[in-house]
């Protein structure tokens, strides 16, 4: 649907208007219209064709004409004019976490800041801290935001890169002469963000394959095109470019090349050391004893000939993957998952009903789900007050009666408040089958009498009705740094109190992240891999959570939602007893 694109353009207009110092009423009308467009289930293109867009709340004649303009031309004049009017670098400051349009407007108007270079200058000179509305703490937060942005710059979240890579892979596989093809690089290792996409294929006619690859539609620029390698770019929705490398190799080198280009570089260094120790030579063409190739066509053979267990791609980070003497761990797979314990519906900020979510989950082969809408303090997410929650629990249980073949737990995603208490009283939590606790507000450090995120989380972990902590560190990949937390204390408390820690599979979160999963498992805590789906399509992000779990070394025994319904029910009861 075009709704999301128009909503994005409206948010952009609101941001730029605000930077430009426009009056608040005008700014807010764009923001409100954007929210309405995002929330409505009706296709705005259809409404526009019928001439009924203004029926939507908050969409007046002006907004309607801008929507029409976008549908007709893909552009909106107001936006084009604002972009021309403001210094080109100025809106980019919006990418800095913790820096909004109001502050940017002030530094532009009062200090003449036009972009990153100016911002750095007024920070160093102290002018920014002296500006009214800023101060030392606020400047410190901006500096942290800039550092965070620099570190994440240029890396693409896996959830954006993976679908692009899969579509290209499919087309490479269909090219004449191509025998087999796979995704390599950091994407095959399931890293949360990737620098570029690496594809590998086997074919004898390399030059032709590369040539055809560079002519795929969607290709932006061609960076290189030879007999064994092609590099191109594709444009991303946010205007950035993503690089794709395709390597073409012969049959006898395919496995060695797959191993080499999967990386990581650090893992490859360790593997090559093993080869050297055995007086062998390893490169992207094969494993050699003198001039004789002893492995190359199949990736497994490389590891076997080096007396190493086959290391799953997700573990190839030189984090001790060669230390285990016995068999490699049997990492969790998507097929092991039997249910989803974190899902939203239209009752709070989801798009689909209880029945729609349950049926979609059942179609995916799930045996159980938990419906967990937001609690009352999450007002922007339309969180449920006490009465609405009680009604909702009844509705979920009715749906559970009605729909056969899948168990639907009546749950809640309850906010952990700034004072460490839960957003609902214990007697209400006791009425839920499944209680998720999570932090959605006041994510700063705490201090001066306020509780820290660690203290709040520990309080929730110790609550006997809380079964799971969702997205424990609160980060948003490339957008918001994690809360500062004592993860060692949290994983230990989770293990001690039988409270589950979530891997939120949403690719913007992936929280817990890989190294935290490792810590949690080492401490003896149980994890769950959930989608936090806000729509039936949201169920599809599970794969990213699985890759993160595998990077953390998780087997199906470590993952609560791999257990049977009976075992799950026993576990929930045990914590409450
Ligand atoms: P990225 O793209 O930054 O997310 O990370 P990777 O791991 O995909 O790195 P990339 O695309 O530069 O190279 C793909 C793989 O190729 C890398 O994981 C290992 C291998 N490789 C590339 N250059 C070297 C190198 O100089 N030495 C070794 N040992 N391996 C390399
Ligand atoms: Ca790469
Ligand atoms: Ca690459
Ligand atoms: Zn949620």
XYZ file of C-alpha atoms and ligand atoms in Angstrom:
611
model
C 0.000 0.000 0.000
C 1.008 3.544 -0.704
C -0.182 4.642 2.768
C 3.164 4.055 4.453
C 5.080 6.018 1.823
C 2.763 9.003 2.058
C 2.855 8.850 5.848
C 6.657 8.940 5.705
C 6.600 11.966 3.409
C 4.198 13.752 5.796
C 6.457 13.055 8.782
C 9.350 14.439 6.781
C 7.363 17.572 5.930
C 6.493 18.019 9.613
C 10.150 17.633 10.633
C 11.386 20.081 8.025
C 8.639 22.594 8.814
C 9.615 22.419 12.453
C 13.295 22.935 11.623
C 12.224 25.875 9.491
C 10.395 27.370 12.471
C 6.846 26.940 11.167
C 3.978 27.263 13.657
C 3.127 24.248 15.772
C -0.413 23.920 14.479
C 0.754 23.343 10.913
C 3.456 20.902 12.018
C 1.019 18.891 14.118
C -1.583 18.646 11.385
C 0.987 16.849 9.208
C 1.996 14.562 12.068
C -1.617 13.715 12.829
C -2.353 13.008 9.151
C 0.713 10.735 8.984
C -0.513 8.762 12.005
C -3.979 8.369 10.513
C -2.506 7.152 7.206
C -0.332 4.647 8.994
C -3.158 3.306 11.146
C -5.971 3.019 8.641
C -6.550 -0.373 7.084
C -8.029 1.248 3.969
C -5.885 1.807 0.891
C -5.536 5.564 0.424
C -5.018 5.121 -3.313
C -8.481 3.548 -3.512
C -10.042 6.272 -1.348
C -8.392 8.932 -3.505
C -9.779 7.391 -6.669
C -13.256 7.486 -5.090
C -12.659 11.042 -3.888
C -13.322 10.059 -0.271
C -9.925 10.616 1.379
C -11.295 13.456 3.506
C -13.508 10.947 5.308
C -10.447 9.907 7.279
C -10.136 11.801 10.559
C -7.494 14.525 10.421
C -7.335 14.582 6.619
C -8.648 17.892 5.321
C -8.779 19.338 1.826
C -5.137 20.448 1.933
C -3.811 17.045 2.976
C -6.065 15.369 0.425
C -4.627 17.441 -2.409
C -1.075 16.608 -1.243
C -1.980 12.918 -1.167
C -3.350 13.235 -4.694
C -0.146 14.943 -5.800
C 1.947 12.111 -4.363
C -0.198 9.487 -6.092
C 0.045 11.348 -9.421
C 3.703 12.381 -9.378
C 5.474 10.585 -6.527
C 6.334 14.020 -5.094
C 4.802 16.683 -2.901
C 5.562 20.340 -3.732
C 5.695 21.449 -0.091
C 8.398 18.870 0.577
C 10.406 19.742 -2.521
C 10.266 23.437 -1.605
C 11.359 22.817 1.985
C 14.256 20.667 0.845
C 15.389 23.412 -1.515
C 15.011 26.086 1.135
C 16.936 24.437 3.991
C 20.700 23.784 3.876
C 21.101 20.272 2.430
C 23.050 18.969 5.426
C 20.730 20.348 8.083
C 17.932 17.719 7.948
C 20.579 14.981 8.223
C 21.073 16.022 11.836
C 17.700 14.345 12.473
C 19.525 11.009 12.147
C 21.324 11.716 15.422
C 19.462 9.824 18.159
C 18.231 12.222 20.818
C 18.225 15.258 18.537
C 14.817 16.398 17.328
C 13.601 19.139 14.957
C 12.994 21.696 17.744
C 16.606 21.614 18.917
C 17.883 21.647 15.339
C 15.700 24.690 14.626
C 17.193 26.498 17.641
C 20.825 25.767 16.754
C 20.176 26.767 13.167
C 18.433 30.027 14.020
C 20.665 31.106 16.911
C 24.080 29.699 16.024
C 23.861 29.314 12.248
C 24.403 25.543 12.395
C 23.928 24.093 8.903
C 25.217 20.534 9.297
C 27.524 18.120 11.104
C 30.687 20.215 10.801
C 28.985 23.258 12.321
C 27.468 21.157 15.069
C 30.872 19.767 16.039
C 32.269 23.290 16.081
C 29.609 24.751 18.403
C 29.919 21.755 20.710
C 33.680 22.200 21.006
C 33.483 25.963 21.474
C 30.886 25.541 24.231
C 28.407 27.793 22.403
C 25.811 25.026 22.234
C 25.877 24.295 25.956
C 25.338 28.024 26.591
C 22.321 28.212 24.298
C 19.046 28.335 26.204
C 17.242 24.987 26.179
C 20.469 22.968 25.907
C 22.971 22.736 28.791
C 25.713 20.227 29.549
C 23.518 17.093 29.868
C 21.701 17.741 26.644
C 24.973 18.380 24.777
C 26.420 15.196 26.243
C 23.450 13.234 24.914
C 23.937 14.761 21.448
C 27.629 13.804 21.477
C 26.697 10.218 22.414
C 24.154 10.201 19.606
C 26.767 11.368 17.100
C 29.188 8.634 18.177
C 26.421 6.026 17.874
C 25.539 7.288 14.395
C 29.160 7.216 13.229
C 29.532 3.643 14.420
C 26.390 2.421 12.661
C 26.909 4.444 9.484
C 26.877 2.470 6.283
C 25.630 -0.769 7.806
C 22.255 -2.113 6.736
C 19.925 -3.979 9.120
C 19.616 -7.654 8.269
C 15.851 -7.374 7.807
C 16.367 -4.951 4.906
C 19.292 -6.816 3.326
C 17.983 -10.368 3.559
C 14.905 -10.057 1.319
C 16.986 -8.168 -1.281
C 19.663 -10.878 -1.212
C 17.100 -13.672 -1.512
C 15.412 -12.080 -4.516
C 18.766 -11.584 -6.266
C 19.868 -15.110 -5.368
C 16.747 -16.528 -6.976
C 17.525 -14.664 -10.185
C 21.184 -15.722 -10.148
C 20.064 -19.347 -9.756
C 17.934 -18.962 -12.863
C 20.728 -17.622 -15.077
C 21.910 -19.936 -17.870
C 24.999 -21.898 -16.833
C 24.558 -21.434 -13.070
C 24.688 -24.765 -11.209
C 24.251 -23.623 -7.607
C 24.306 -20.340 -5.729
C 24.278 -19.219 -2.124
C 24.417 -16.192 0.129
C 27.837 -15.773 1.791
C 29.450 -13.041 3.925
C 28.070 -11.547 7.116
C 24.530 -12.151 5.881
C 25.049 -15.924 5.916
C 26.490 -15.550 9.401
C 23.267 -13.820 10.426
C 24.863 -10.616 11.684
C 22.376 -7.981 12.818
C 23.732 -5.433 10.351
C 25.701 -6.015 7.181
C 28.193 -3.941 5.200
C 27.493 -5.457 1.797
C 25.775 -8.523 0.354
C 28.027 -11.348 -0.865
C 26.641 -13.890 -3.319
C 28.450 -16.901 -4.704
C 27.614 -19.152 -7.628
C 29.068 -22.053 -9.552
C 29.272 -21.643 -13.340
C 31.772 -22.287 -16.104
C 30.781 -19.181 -18.083
C 31.764 -16.540 -15.497
C 31.894 -13.518 -17.777
C 28.381 -14.153 -19.110
C 26.932 -14.680 -15.640
C 28.526 -11.497 -14.331
C 27.333 -9.569 -17.387
C 23.744 -10.774 -16.881
C 23.982 -9.950 -13.166
C 24.926 -6.340 -13.877
C 21.882 -6.052 -16.132
C 19.358 -7.057 -13.448
C 16.675 -4.409 -13.038
C 17.039 -2.521 -9.714
C 20.798 -2.327 -10.286
C 21.863 1.258 -9.663
C 25.553 1.551 -10.414
C 27.966 -1.060 -11.745
C 31.175 -0.933 -9.709
C 33.007 -3.843 -11.344
C 32.305 -6.525 -13.928
C 34.924 -9.165 -14.700
C 35.153 -12.890 -15.375
C 34.901 -13.966 -11.734
C 33.346 -11.038 -9.921
C 30.675 -8.425 -10.404
C 29.873 -5.600 -7.992
C 26.766 -3.478 -8.247
C 24.653 -1.256 -6.052
C 20.926 -1.144 -5.383
C 19.097 1.843 -3.948
C 17.495 1.464 -0.527
C 14.249 3.140 0.520
C 16.074 5.628 2.740
C 18.091 6.859 -0.243
C 21.314 5.031 0.652
C 22.993 2.498 -1.627
C 23.727 -1.129 -0.786
C 26.586 -2.964 -2.507
C 26.179 -6.486 -3.855
C 29.204 -8.632 -4.774
C 28.699 -11.722 -6.908
C 31.549 -14.194 -7.262
C 31.554 -16.945 -9.870
C 33.705 -20.042 -9.310
C 34.232 -23.476 -10.833
C 32.773 -26.646 -9.364
C 36.011 -27.814 -7.744
C 36.345 -24.550 -5.785
C 32.736 -23.863 -4.814
C 32.972 -25.220 -1.250
C 36.297 -23.514 -0.577
C 34.982 -20.220 -1.946
C 31.791 -20.530 0.103
C 33.894 -21.103 3.202
C 36.260 -18.220 2.385
C 33.628 -15.633 1.462
C 31.375 -16.541 4.379
C 34.116 -15.374 6.722
C 34.499 -13.940 9.145
C 38.009 -12.814 8.352
C 38.989 -13.682 11.921
C 37.498 -17.173 11.661
C 39.330 -17.710 8.374
C 42.624 -16.735 9.972
C 42.114 -19.430 12.648
C 41.189 -22.016 10.041
C 44.241 -21.198 7.952
C 46.431 -21.594 11.051
C 45.021 -25.117 11.430
C 45.950 -25.822 7.825
C 49.487 -24.530 8.296
C 49.925 -26.678 11.423
C 49.092 -29.720 9.294
C 51.476 -28.599 6.533
C 48.496 -27.835 4.274
C 47.574 -24.691 2.335
C 44.049 -23.180 2.414
C 42.692 -20.488 0.111
C 39.456 -19.656 -1.730
C 40.220 -22.307 -4.379
C 40.688 -25.249 -2.076
C 42.711 -27.062 0.560
C 46.018 -28.295 -0.822
C 48.692 -30.777 0.159
C 51.584 -29.668 -2.006
C 49.974 -29.205 -5.422
C 47.223 -31.761 -4.820
C 43.735 -30.458 -3.921
C 42.362 -32.517 -1.020
C 39.097 -30.564 -0.516
C 37.321 -27.801 -2.440
C 34.003 -28.711 -3.982
C 32.158 -29.176 -0.700
C 32.421 -26.819 2.255
C 32.074 -29.627 4.843
C 35.161 -31.350 3.450
C 37.353 -28.364 4.278
C 36.463 -28.617 7.978
C 36.669 -32.405 7.970
C 40.139 -32.464 6.423
C 41.287 -30.002 9.066
C 39.960 -32.243 11.900
C 37.514 -29.529 12.909
C 33.809 -29.930 13.645
C 31.624 -28.329 10.965
C 31.106 -24.842 12.335
C 27.665 -23.337 11.638
C 28.064 -20.038 9.746
C 26.504 -18.111 12.648
C 29.350 -19.200 14.922
C 32.228 -18.228 12.634
C 33.339 -15.165 14.560
C 36.480 -16.455 16.300
C 34.684 -16.629 19.625
C 36.054 -20.029 20.549
C 34.218 -22.069 17.898
C 37.179 -24.441 17.513
C 37.583 -25.036 21.253
C 34.937 -27.755 21.599
C 36.524 -31.139 21.210
C 33.328 -33.145 20.763
C 30.490 -32.773 18.279
C 29.384 -29.300 17.265
C 26.280 -28.085 19.175
C 22.968 -28.723 17.414
C 21.755 -25.152 17.118
C 18.072 -24.237 17.206
C 16.279 -24.002 13.830
C 13.039 -22.393 12.690
C 11.436 -25.829 12.523
C 11.992 -26.314 16.279
C 9.725 -23.373 17.181
C 6.264 -24.438 18.379
C 4.727 -21.148 19.347
C 5.048 -17.378 19.695
C 4.790 -15.807 23.132
C 4.612 -12.113 22.226
C 1.917 -10.841 19.851
C -0.261 -7.745 19.570
C -3.762 -7.186 18.229
C -6.061 -4.288 17.376
C -6.823 -4.071 21.106
C -3.604 -2.014 21.471
C -1.362 -1.056 18.529
C -1.620 -4.168 16.341
C -3.292 -4.347 12.934
C -5.146 -7.658 13.203
C -7.652 -9.301 15.546
C -7.098 -12.151 18.002
C -8.647 -14.599 15.544
C -6.588 -13.358 12.605
C -3.348 -13.625 14.566
C -4.233 -17.077 15.889
C -5.206 -18.454 12.491
C -2.048 -17.065 10.875
C 0.037 -18.651 13.634
C -1.778 -21.937 13.198
C -1.070 -21.770 9.456
C 2.626 -21.417 10.303
C 2.358 -24.712 12.161
C 2.352 -23.253 15.663
C 0.748 -25.119 18.569
C 0.354 -22.120 20.878
C 0.599 -18.334 21.019
C 0.273 -15.674 23.685
C -1.694 -12.523 22.910
C 0.102 -9.761 24.781
C -1.215 -6.260 24.211
C 0.225 -3.151 25.849
C -0.642 -1.970 29.352
C -2.254 1.315 30.337
C 0.855 3.512 30.647
C 1.823 2.868 27.035
C -0.649 5.506 25.906
C 0.888 6.038 22.452
C 0.462 2.310 21.857
C -3.194 2.513 22.956
C -2.434 0.469 26.072
C -5.321 -1.201 27.895
C -6.776 0.154 31.129
C -7.843 -2.341 33.780
C -11.390 -2.789 32.499
C -10.337 -3.130 28.893
C -7.726 -5.711 29.861
C -10.313 -7.804 31.733
C -12.630 -7.736 28.728
C -9.713 -8.547 26.444
C -8.715 -11.559 28.538
C -12.279 -12.855 28.232
C -12.246 -12.293 24.465
C -8.947 -14.172 24.130
C -10.310 -17.114 26.135
C -13.431 -17.180 23.975
C -11.255 -17.244 20.869
C -9.265 -20.077 22.420
C -12.506 -22.068 22.833
C -13.628 -21.286 19.300
C -10.409 -21.959 17.403
C -9.226 -25.536 17.467
C -5.699 -26.792 16.879
C -3.893 -23.970 18.633
C -3.729 -22.864 22.282
C -4.117 -19.109 22.800
C -2.743 -17.816 26.092
C -4.385 -14.701 27.498
C -1.477 -12.447 28.287
C -0.230 -8.901 28.657
C 2.881 -6.904 27.828
C 2.966 -4.888 31.005
C 5.166 -1.801 31.384
C 7.791 -1.698 34.086
C 7.217 1.791 35.498
C 10.038 4.216 36.358
C 9.686 3.306 40.052
C 10.185 -0.388 39.333
C 6.566 -1.391 39.957
C 4.391 -3.030 37.325
C 1.771 -1.053 35.415
C -0.972 -3.436 36.652
C -1.467 -4.630 40.254
C -0.450 -8.192 41.098
C -4.045 -9.435 41.423
C -4.679 -8.407 37.815
C -1.427 -9.969 36.602
C -2.534 -13.151 38.387
C -5.561 -13.256 36.092
C -3.311 -13.436 33.008
C -1.925 -16.754 31.776
C 1.273 -15.165 30.537
C 2.887 -11.932 31.711
C 5.560 -10.076 29.790
C 7.304 -7.168 31.474
C 9.109 -4.501 29.490
C 10.466 -0.977 29.705
C 9.013 1.495 27.211
C 9.621 4.803 28.950
C 12.214 6.688 31.015
C 15.015 4.672 29.450
C 17.741 6.978 30.724
C 20.215 6.140 33.424
C 18.079 6.902 36.458
C 20.135 8.389 39.313
C 19.215 11.142 41.830
C 16.644 8.997 43.617
C 15.309 7.394 40.413
C 15.711 3.690 39.710
C 18.090 2.595 36.973
C 16.913 0.345 34.102
C 18.829 -2.489 35.779
C 17.025 -2.020 39.094
C 13.642 -1.797 37.367
C 14.302 -4.947 35.362
C 15.513 -6.846 38.428
C 12.336 -5.865 40.273
C 10.240 -7.262 37.416
C 12.305 -10.445 37.211
C 11.627 -11.064 40.904
C 7.853 -10.572 40.542
C 6.298 -14.041 40.725
C 3.668 -13.193 38.091
C 6.187 -11.991 35.510
C 7.048 -14.877 33.208
C 9.251 -13.067 30.702
C 11.224 -9.873 30.114
C 10.735 -8.568 26.559
C 13.436 -6.785 24.546
C 15.582 -6.429 27.677
C 17.957 -3.655 26.571
C 15.485 -1.538 24.605
C 17.829 -0.803 21.727
C 16.698 -0.010 18.180
C 19.366 -1.010 15.693
C 21.044 2.056 14.114
C 18.453 4.257 15.849
C 18.637 3.991 19.606
C 21.488 2.773 21.798
C 20.654 0.088 24.376
C 19.859 1.159 27.925
C 22.923 1.052 30.140
C 22.436 -2.177 32.049
C 24.275 -4.670 34.196
C 23.595 -7.689 32.015
C 25.554 -10.065 34.253
C 23.215 -9.246 37.150
C 20.141 -9.538 34.941
C 20.932 -12.957 33.445
C 21.808 -14.301 36.892
C 18.551 -13.022 38.417
C 16.598 -14.412 35.464
C 18.112 -17.847 36.066
C 17.570 -17.664 39.845
C 13.924 -16.570 39.532
C 12.912 -18.752 36.606
C 12.080 -15.683 34.533
C 12.504 -16.068 30.791
C 14.538 -13.575 28.741
C 13.325 -12.772 25.252
C 15.124 -12.590 21.962
C 12.846 -10.156 20.205
C 13.060 -11.256 16.567
C 11.982 -7.917 15.126
C 15.044 -7.009 13.037
C 15.011 -3.479 14.367
C 15.481 -4.872 17.859
C 17.193 -8.306 17.941
C 17.243 -7.902 21.700
C 18.770 -9.872 23.474
C 21.627 -9.718 21.007
C 24.023 -12.582 20.263
C 26.575 -11.995 23.036
C 23.823 -11.456 25.601
C 22.233 -14.749 24.566
C 25.561 -16.387 25.253
C 25.719 -14.757 28.691
C 22.152 -15.790 29.489
C 22.757 -19.415 28.562
C 26.030 -19.552 30.466
C 24.160 -18.302 33.549
C 21.539 -21.018 33.127
C 18.678 -18.733 32.075
C 15.983 -19.782 29.586
C 15.304 -17.722 26.487
C 12.291 -17.427 24.191
C 12.358 -16.282 20.559
C 9.313 -14.147 19.779
C 8.247 -11.984 16.863
C 6.401 -9.236 18.791
C 4.184 -9.313 15.693
C 1.853 -6.346 15.315
C 0.239 -7.912 12.223
C 0.017 -11.327 10.599
C 2.953 -10.410 8.325
C 4.999 -9.694 11.441
C 5.263 -13.431 12.072
C 7.811 -13.571 9.226
C 10.618 -11.959 11.233
C 11.158 -15.133 13.268
C 14.124 -16.107 11.079
C 16.171 -13.140 12.314
C 15.570 -14.123 15.917
C 16.628 -17.675 15.096
C 19.888 -16.472 13.554
C 20.577 -14.333 16.620
C 19.876 -17.295 18.904
C 22.221 -19.475 16.837
C 24.914 -16.798 17.033
C 24.495 -17.051 20.793
C 24.926 -20.821 20.621
C 21.326 -21.696 21.577
C 19.997 -25.215 21.101
C 16.299 -26.073 21.185
C 16.615 -27.089 24.838
C 17.523 -23.513 25.723
C 14.454 -22.034 24.040
C 11.144 -22.092 25.912
C 8.933 -21.871 22.831
C 10.522 -25.008 21.413
C 8.929 -26.997 24.238
C 5.615 -28.786 24.050
C 2.456 -27.083 25.246
C 2.358 -29.348 28.317
C 5.945 -28.531 29.283
C 5.301 -24.834 28.779
C 2.220 -24.887 31.025
C 4.157 -26.710 33.710
C 6.907 -24.141 33.577
C 4.484 -21.206 33.928
C 2.779 -22.874 36.890
C 6.133 -23.619 38.545
C 7.165 -19.979 38.646
C 3.884 -18.910 40.258
C 3.859 -21.674 42.866
P 30.399 -6.966 6.122
O 30.171 -7.001 4.662
O 31.207 -5.821 6.579
O 29.141 -7.067 6.897
O 31.241 -8.266 6.552
P 31.688 -9.521 5.688
O 32.156 -10.518 6.661
O 30.615 -9.921 4.746
O 32.968 -8.989 4.933
P 33.270 -8.713 3.395
O 32.043 -8.464 2.609
O 34.302 -7.640 3.390
O 33.976 -10.029 2.905
C 33.266 -11.240 2.832
C 34.126 -12.346 3.361
O 35.245 -12.566 2.521
C 34.718 -12.089 4.719
O 33.830 -12.419 5.756
C 35.921 -12.993 4.713
C 36.380 -12.970 3.293
N 37.466 -12.012 3.133
C 37.391 -10.829 2.507
N 38.588 -10.216 2.556
C 39.412 -11.011 3.251
C 40.786 -10.944 3.661
O 41.477 -9.981 3.391
N 41.270 -11.994 4.376
C 40.515 -13.080 4.693
N 41.034 -14.069 5.399
N 39.239 -13.172 4.336
C 38.691 -12.158 3.626
Ca 29.697 -8.601 3.111
Ca 31.760 -8.025 0.143
Zn 5.394 -5.978 22.223
